[in-house]
Coordinates of C-alpha atoms and ligand atoms in Angstrom, one line a residue:
X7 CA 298.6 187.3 107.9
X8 CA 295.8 185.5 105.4
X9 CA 295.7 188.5 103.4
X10 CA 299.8 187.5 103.0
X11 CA 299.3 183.9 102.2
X12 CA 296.5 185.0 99.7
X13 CA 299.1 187.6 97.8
X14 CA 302.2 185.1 98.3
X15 CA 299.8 182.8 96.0
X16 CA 299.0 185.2 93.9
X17 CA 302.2 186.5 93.1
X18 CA 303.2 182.6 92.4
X19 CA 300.5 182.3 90.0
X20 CA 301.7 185.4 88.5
X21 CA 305.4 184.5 88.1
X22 CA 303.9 181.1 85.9
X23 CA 300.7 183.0 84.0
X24 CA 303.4 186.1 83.2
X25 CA 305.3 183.0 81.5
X26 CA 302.1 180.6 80.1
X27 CA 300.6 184.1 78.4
X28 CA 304.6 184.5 76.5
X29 CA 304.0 187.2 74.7
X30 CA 305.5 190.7 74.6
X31 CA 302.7 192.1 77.6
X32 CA 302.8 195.7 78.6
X33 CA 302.0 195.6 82.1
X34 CA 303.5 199.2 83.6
X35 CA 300.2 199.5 86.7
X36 CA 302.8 200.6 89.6
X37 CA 300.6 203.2 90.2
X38 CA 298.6 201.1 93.1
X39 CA 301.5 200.3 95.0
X40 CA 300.6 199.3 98.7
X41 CA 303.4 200.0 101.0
X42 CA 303.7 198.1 104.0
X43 CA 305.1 199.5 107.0
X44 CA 304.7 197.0 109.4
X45 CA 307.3 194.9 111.2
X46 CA 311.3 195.6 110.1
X47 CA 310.1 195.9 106.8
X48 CA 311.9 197.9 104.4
X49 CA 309.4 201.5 104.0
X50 CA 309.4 200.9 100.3
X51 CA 308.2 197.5 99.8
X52 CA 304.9 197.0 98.3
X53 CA 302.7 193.7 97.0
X54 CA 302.2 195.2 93.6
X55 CA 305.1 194.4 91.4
X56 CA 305.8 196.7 88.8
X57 CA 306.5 194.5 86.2
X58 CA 307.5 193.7 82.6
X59 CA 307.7 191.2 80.1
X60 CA 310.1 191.4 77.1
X61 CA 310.6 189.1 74.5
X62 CA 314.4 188.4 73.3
X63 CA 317.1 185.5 73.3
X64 CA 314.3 183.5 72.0
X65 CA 312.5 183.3 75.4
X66 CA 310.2 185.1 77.6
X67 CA 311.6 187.4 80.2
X68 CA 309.7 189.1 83.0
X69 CA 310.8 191.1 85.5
X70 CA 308.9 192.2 89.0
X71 CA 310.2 194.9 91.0
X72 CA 308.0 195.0 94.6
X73 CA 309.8 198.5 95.5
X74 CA 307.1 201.8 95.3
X75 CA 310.3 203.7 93.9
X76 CA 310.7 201.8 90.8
X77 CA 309.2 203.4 87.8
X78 CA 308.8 202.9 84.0
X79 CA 312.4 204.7 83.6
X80 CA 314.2 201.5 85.5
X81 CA 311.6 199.1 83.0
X82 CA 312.9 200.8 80.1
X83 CA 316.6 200.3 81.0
X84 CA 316.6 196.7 81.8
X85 CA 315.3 196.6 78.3
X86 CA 318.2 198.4 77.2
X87 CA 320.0 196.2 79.4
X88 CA 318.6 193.0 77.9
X89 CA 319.5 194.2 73.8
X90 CA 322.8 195.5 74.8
X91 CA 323.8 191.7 76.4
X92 CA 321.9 190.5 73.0
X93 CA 323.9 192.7 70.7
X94 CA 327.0 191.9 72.4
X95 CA 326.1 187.7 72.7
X96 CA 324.4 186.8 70.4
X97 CA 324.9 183.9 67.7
X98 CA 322.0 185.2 66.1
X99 CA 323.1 188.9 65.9
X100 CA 325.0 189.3 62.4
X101 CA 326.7 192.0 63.9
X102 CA 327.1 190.9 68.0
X103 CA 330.8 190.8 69.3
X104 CA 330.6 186.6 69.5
X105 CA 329.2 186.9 65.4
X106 CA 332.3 188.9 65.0
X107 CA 334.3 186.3 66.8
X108 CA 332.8 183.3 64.8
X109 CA 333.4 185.5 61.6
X110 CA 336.8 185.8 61.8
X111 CA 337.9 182.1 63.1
X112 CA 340.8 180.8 61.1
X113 CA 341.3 184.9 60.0
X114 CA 342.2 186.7 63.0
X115 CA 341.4 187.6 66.5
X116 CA 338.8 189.9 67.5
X117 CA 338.7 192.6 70.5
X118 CA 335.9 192.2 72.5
X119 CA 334.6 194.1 75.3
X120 CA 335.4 193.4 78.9
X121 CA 331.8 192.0 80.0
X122 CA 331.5 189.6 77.0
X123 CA 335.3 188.4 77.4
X124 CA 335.0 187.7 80.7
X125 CA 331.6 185.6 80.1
X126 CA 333.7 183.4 77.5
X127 CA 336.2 183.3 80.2
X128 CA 334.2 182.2 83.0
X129 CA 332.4 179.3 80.1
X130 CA 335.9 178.3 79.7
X131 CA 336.4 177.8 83.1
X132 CA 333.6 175.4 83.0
X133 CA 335.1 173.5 80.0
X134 CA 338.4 173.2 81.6
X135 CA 336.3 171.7 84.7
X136 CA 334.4 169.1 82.5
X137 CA 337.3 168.2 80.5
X138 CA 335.4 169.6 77.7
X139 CA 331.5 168.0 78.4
X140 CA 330.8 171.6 78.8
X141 CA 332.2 173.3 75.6
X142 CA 331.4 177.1 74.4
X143 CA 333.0 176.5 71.4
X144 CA 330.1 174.3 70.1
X145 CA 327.9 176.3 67.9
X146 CA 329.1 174.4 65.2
X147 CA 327.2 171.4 65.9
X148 CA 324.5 173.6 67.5
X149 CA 323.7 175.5 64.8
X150 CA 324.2 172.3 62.8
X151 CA 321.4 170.6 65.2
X152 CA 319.6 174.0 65.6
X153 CA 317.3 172.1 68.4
X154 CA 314.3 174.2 69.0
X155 CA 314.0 175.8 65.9
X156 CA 311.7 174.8 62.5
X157 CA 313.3 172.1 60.5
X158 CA 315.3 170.8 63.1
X159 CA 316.2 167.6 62.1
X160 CA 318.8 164.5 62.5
X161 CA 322.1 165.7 60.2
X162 CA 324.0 163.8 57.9
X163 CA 326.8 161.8 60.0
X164 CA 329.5 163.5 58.1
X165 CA 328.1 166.7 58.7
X166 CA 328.1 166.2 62.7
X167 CA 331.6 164.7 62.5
X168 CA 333.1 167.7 60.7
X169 CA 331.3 169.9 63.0
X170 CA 332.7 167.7 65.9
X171 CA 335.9 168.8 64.8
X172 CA 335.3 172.7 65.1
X173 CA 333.7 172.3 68.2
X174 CA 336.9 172.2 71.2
X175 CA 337.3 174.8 73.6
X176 CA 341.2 174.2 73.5
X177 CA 340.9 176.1 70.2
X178 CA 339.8 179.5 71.5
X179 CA 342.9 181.6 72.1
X180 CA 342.1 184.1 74.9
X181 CA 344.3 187.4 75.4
X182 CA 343.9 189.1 79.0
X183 CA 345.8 192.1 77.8
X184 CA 344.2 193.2 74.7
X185 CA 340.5 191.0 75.5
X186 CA 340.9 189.6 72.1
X187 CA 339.2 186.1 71.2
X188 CA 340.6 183.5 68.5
X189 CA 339.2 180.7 67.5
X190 CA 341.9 178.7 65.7
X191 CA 339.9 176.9 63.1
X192 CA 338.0 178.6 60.4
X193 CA 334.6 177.9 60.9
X194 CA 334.7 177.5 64.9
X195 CA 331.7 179.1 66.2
X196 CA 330.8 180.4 70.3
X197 CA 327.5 179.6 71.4
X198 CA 326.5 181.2 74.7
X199 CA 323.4 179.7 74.9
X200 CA 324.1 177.7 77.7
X201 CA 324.8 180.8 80.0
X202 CA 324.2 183.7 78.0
X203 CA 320.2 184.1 80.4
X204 CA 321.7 183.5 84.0
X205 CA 324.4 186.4 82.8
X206 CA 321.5 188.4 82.0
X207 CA 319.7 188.1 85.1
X208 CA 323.1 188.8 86.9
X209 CA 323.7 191.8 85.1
X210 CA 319.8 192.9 85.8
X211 CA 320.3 191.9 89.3
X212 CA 323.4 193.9 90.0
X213 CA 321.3 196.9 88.2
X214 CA 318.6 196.5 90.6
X215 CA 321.4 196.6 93.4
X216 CA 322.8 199.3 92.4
X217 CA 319.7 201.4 91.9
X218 CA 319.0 200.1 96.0
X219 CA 316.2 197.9 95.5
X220 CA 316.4 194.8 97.3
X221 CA 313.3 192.6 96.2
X222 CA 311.9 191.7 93.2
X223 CA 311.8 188.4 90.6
X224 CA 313.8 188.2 87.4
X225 CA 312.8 185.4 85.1
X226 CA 313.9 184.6 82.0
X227 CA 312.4 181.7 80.7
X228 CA 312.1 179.9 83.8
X229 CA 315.9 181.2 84.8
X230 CA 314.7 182.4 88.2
X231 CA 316.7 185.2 90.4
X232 CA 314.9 185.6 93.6
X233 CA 315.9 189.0 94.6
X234 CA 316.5 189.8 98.0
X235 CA 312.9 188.3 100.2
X236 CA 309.3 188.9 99.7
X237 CA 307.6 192.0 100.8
X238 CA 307.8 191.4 104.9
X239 CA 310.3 189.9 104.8
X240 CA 309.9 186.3 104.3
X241 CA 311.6 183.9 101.7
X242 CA 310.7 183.6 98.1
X243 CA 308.7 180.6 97.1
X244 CA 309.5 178.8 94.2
X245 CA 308.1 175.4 92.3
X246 CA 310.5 172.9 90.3
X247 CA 309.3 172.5 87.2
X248 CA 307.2 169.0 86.9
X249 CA 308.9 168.0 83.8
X250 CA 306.3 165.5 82.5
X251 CA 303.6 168.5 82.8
X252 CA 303.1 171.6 81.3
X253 CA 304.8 175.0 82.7
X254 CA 303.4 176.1 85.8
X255 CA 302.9 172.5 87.7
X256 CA 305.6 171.9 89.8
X257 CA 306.8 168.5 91.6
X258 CA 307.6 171.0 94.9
X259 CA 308.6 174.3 95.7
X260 CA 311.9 175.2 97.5
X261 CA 311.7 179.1 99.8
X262 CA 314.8 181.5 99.0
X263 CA 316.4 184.3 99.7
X264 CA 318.4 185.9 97.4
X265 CA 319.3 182.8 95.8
X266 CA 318.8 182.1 91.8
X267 CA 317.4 179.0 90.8
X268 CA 317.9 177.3 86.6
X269 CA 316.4 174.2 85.5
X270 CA 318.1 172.7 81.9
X271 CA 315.5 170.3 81.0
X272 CA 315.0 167.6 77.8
X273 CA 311.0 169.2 77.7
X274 CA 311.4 172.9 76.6
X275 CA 313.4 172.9 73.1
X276 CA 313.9 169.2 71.1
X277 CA 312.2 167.7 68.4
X278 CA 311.2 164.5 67.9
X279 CA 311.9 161.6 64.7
X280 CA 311.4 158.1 64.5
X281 CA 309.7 157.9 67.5
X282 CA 312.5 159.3 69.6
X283 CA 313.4 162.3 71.2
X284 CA 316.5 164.9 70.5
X285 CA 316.6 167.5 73.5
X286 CA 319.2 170.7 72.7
X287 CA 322.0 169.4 74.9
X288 CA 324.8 168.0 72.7
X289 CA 327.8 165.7 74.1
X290 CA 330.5 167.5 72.1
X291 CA 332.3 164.0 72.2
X292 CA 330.0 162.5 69.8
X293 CA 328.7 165.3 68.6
X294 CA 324.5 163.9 69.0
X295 CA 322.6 165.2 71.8
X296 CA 322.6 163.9 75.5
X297 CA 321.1 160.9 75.6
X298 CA 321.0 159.8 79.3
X299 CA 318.4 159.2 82.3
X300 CA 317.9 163.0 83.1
X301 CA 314.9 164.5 83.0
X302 CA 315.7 167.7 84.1
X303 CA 318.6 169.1 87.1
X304 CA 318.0 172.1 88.9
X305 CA 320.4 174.0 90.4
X306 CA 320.0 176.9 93.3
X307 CA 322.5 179.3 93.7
X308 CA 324.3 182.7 94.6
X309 CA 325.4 183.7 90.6
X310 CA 322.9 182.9 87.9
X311 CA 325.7 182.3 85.5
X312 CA 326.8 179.9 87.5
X313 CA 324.0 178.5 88.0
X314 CA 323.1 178.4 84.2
X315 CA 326.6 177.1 83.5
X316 CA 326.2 174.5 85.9
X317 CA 322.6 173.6 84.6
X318 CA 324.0 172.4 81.7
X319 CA 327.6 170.9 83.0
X320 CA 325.7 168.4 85.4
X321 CA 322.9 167.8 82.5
X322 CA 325.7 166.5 80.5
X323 CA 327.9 164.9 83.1
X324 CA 324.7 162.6 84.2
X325 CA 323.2 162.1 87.6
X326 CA 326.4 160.2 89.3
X327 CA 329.3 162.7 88.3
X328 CA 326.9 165.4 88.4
X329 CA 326.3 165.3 91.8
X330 CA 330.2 164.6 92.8
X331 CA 330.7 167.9 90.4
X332 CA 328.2 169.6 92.3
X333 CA 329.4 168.9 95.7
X334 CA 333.1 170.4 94.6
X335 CA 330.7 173.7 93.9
X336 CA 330.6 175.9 96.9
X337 CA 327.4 177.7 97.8
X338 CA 325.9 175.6 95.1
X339 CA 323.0 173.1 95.4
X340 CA 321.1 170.6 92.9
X341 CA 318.0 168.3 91.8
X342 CA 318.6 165.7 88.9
X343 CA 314.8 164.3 87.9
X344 CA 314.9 161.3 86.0
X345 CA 312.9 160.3 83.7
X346 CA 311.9 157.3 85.3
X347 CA 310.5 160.1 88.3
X348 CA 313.5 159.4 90.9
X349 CA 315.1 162.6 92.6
X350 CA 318.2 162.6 93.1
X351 CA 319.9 165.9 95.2
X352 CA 322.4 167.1 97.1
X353 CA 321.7 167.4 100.8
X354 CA 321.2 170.6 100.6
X355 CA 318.5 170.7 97.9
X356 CA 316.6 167.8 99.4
X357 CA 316.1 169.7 102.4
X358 CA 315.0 172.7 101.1
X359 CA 312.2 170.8 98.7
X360 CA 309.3 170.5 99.7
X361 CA 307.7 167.8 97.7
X362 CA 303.8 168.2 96.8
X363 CA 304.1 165.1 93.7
X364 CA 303.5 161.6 95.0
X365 CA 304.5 159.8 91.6
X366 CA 307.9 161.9 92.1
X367 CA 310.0 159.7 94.6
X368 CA 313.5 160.2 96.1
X369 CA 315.9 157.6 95.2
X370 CA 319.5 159.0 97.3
Ligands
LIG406 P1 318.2 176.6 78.0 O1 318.7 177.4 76.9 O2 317.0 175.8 77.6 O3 318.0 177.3 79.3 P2 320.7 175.4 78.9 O4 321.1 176.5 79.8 O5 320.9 174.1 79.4 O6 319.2 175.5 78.3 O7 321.6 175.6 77.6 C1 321.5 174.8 76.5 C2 322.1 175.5 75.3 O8 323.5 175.4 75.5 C3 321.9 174.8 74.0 O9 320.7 175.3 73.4 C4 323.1 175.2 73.2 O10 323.0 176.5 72.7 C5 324.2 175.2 74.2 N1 324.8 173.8 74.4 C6 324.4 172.6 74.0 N2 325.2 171.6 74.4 C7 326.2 172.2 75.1 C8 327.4 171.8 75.8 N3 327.7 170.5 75.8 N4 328.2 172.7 76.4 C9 327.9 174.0 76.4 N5 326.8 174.5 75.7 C10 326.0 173.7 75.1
LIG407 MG1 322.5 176.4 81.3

């Protein structure tokens, strides 16, 4: 039983140091695999992870798979897996099936496959829901923003009102029958950025499913998906992201099974001018970034494109219709931190925190 608690740790510290290091690591040692065959534990569990980091969509992804079966072979296709979403999602990729979209707004629609057409369906669901405070069709004014990257800077206030203007979901004309996309404007652009990593680690998931392995960690960037339970059995552990501190200090951990949990947070990609702070959520009604109480909102979950989507719909709808929104979700729980250190969660969520920060208080 010690021995447990001491690799439950361990493989905590792991998930956070595979993240702090965030570089492209080669780390293919499955070849020590313990299997445990105590209790009603599945024969091919094992403590050691094989695991792998990868580097794309501008974060850090690692994946652990705590199954002795898994071999380099499955490392190498989730990498496959990984540039194919990239190549078909992209903003960034000239030549990725959204580019192609963006390209031809105002020109003509553009056939897309059925995975990427039915993401941009299921962010347009999302849109619909928000009235629009969650909007796909906003790379104009992200790109225009481009929050995270060098030079970011505050634009000219023409400039964000003309992108306001290209940036409205009601514009993108979807065609079930021939999965065509068109954005009525030229110079409408799709950003996925909001849910392109949870629809990665659902698409890795469902790989790991169907190659019968039922535990192991995806995380992409802090985009958890808690895979099945821990070798023996027993629920995942995972912390919520302290958002005044540096990665790897959480306020309290919540234990999972199968569950995916995604932060949206004002601490990973902003900049800061004058004194104040731009975080990379934009309010596509004025067309400047979220400017509100919220620290951070965490949402747990069956679908990490869900919760990813949702991530970013409560960050935008604030902490009051955020939590209304949330409790119209099925299946679906959430965390707002403000910035003033109040929690405020669902029932569900505040039940399965378990706080370890005394400066963090909960304030519904
Ligand atoms: P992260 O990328 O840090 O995980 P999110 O999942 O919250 O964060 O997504 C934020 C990204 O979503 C932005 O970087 C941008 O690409 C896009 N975005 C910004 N504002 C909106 C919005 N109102 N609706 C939909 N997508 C948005
Ligand atoms: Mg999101």
């Amino acid at each position: 039983m010690k021995k447990y608690k001491l690799t439950i740790t361990l493989t905590t510290l792991a998930l956070f140091a595979s993240l702090l290091s965030g570089c492209f690591g080669n780390n293919n040692n499955a070849a020590d695999s313990t299997q445990i065959t105590s209790g009603n534990s599945s024969q091919y569990e094992t403590l050691e992870p094989l695991s792998q980091t990868y580097f794309i969509f501008d974060t850090v992804v690692n994946v652990k798979i705590y199954d002795t079966r898994a071999t380099k072979d499955n490392l190498q296709d989730i990498e496959n897996i990984l540039k194919n979403i990239d190549q078909k999602i992209s903003r960034n990729q000239e030549t990725s099936e959204i580019s192609k979209v963006n390209a031809k707004s105002g020109i003509a629609a553009v056939k897309v496959s059925e995975d990427t057409y039915d993401l941009v369906s299921k962010a347009l669901e999302y849109a619909e829901r928000t009235d629009g405070l969650f909007d796909p069709a906003i790379g104009k004014l992200v790109g225009l923003w481009n929050i995270g990257h060098e030079g970011a800077h505050v634009p000219a206030k023409e400039d964000i009102a003309e992108a306001l203007l290209l940036s409205d979901y009601r514009k993108v004309e979807m065609n079930d029958d021939t999965h065509e996309i068109y954005l009525q404007e030229k110079g409408m652009d799709i950003d996925l950025g909001s849910i392109g990593k949870g629809y990665a680690a659902d698409v890795i998931y469902d790989y790991l499913t169907d190659k019968g392995f039922n535990s192991a960690i995806i995380d992409l960037g802090g985009n958890v998906f808690a895979m099945g339970s821990k070798p023996g059995g027993k629920k995942w552990t995972v912390g919520v992201q302290d958002p005044d501190k540096e990665r790897g200090n959480p306020i309290g951990t919540i234990q999972v099974e199968d569950k995916t949990i995604v932060t949206s947070g004002i601490y990973e990609r902003f900049f800061i001018e004058d004194g104040k702070l731009y975080q990379h959520i934009l309010n596509p009604t004025t067309g400047y970034p979220v400017d509100n109480n919220i620290s951070s909102v965490t949402i747990v979950t069956n679908r990490s494109t869900d919760a990813d989507a949702l991530s970013t719909t409560l960050f935008v709808l604030g902490i009051e219709e955020g939590l209304k929104f949330i409790e119209n979700t099925p299946d679906a729980e959430a965390l707002f931190i403000s910035k003033d250190k109040k929690l405020y969660g669902t029932s569900g969520f505040k039940k399965l925190l378990n706080k370890t920060n005394d400066s963090y208080t909960f304030a519904n």
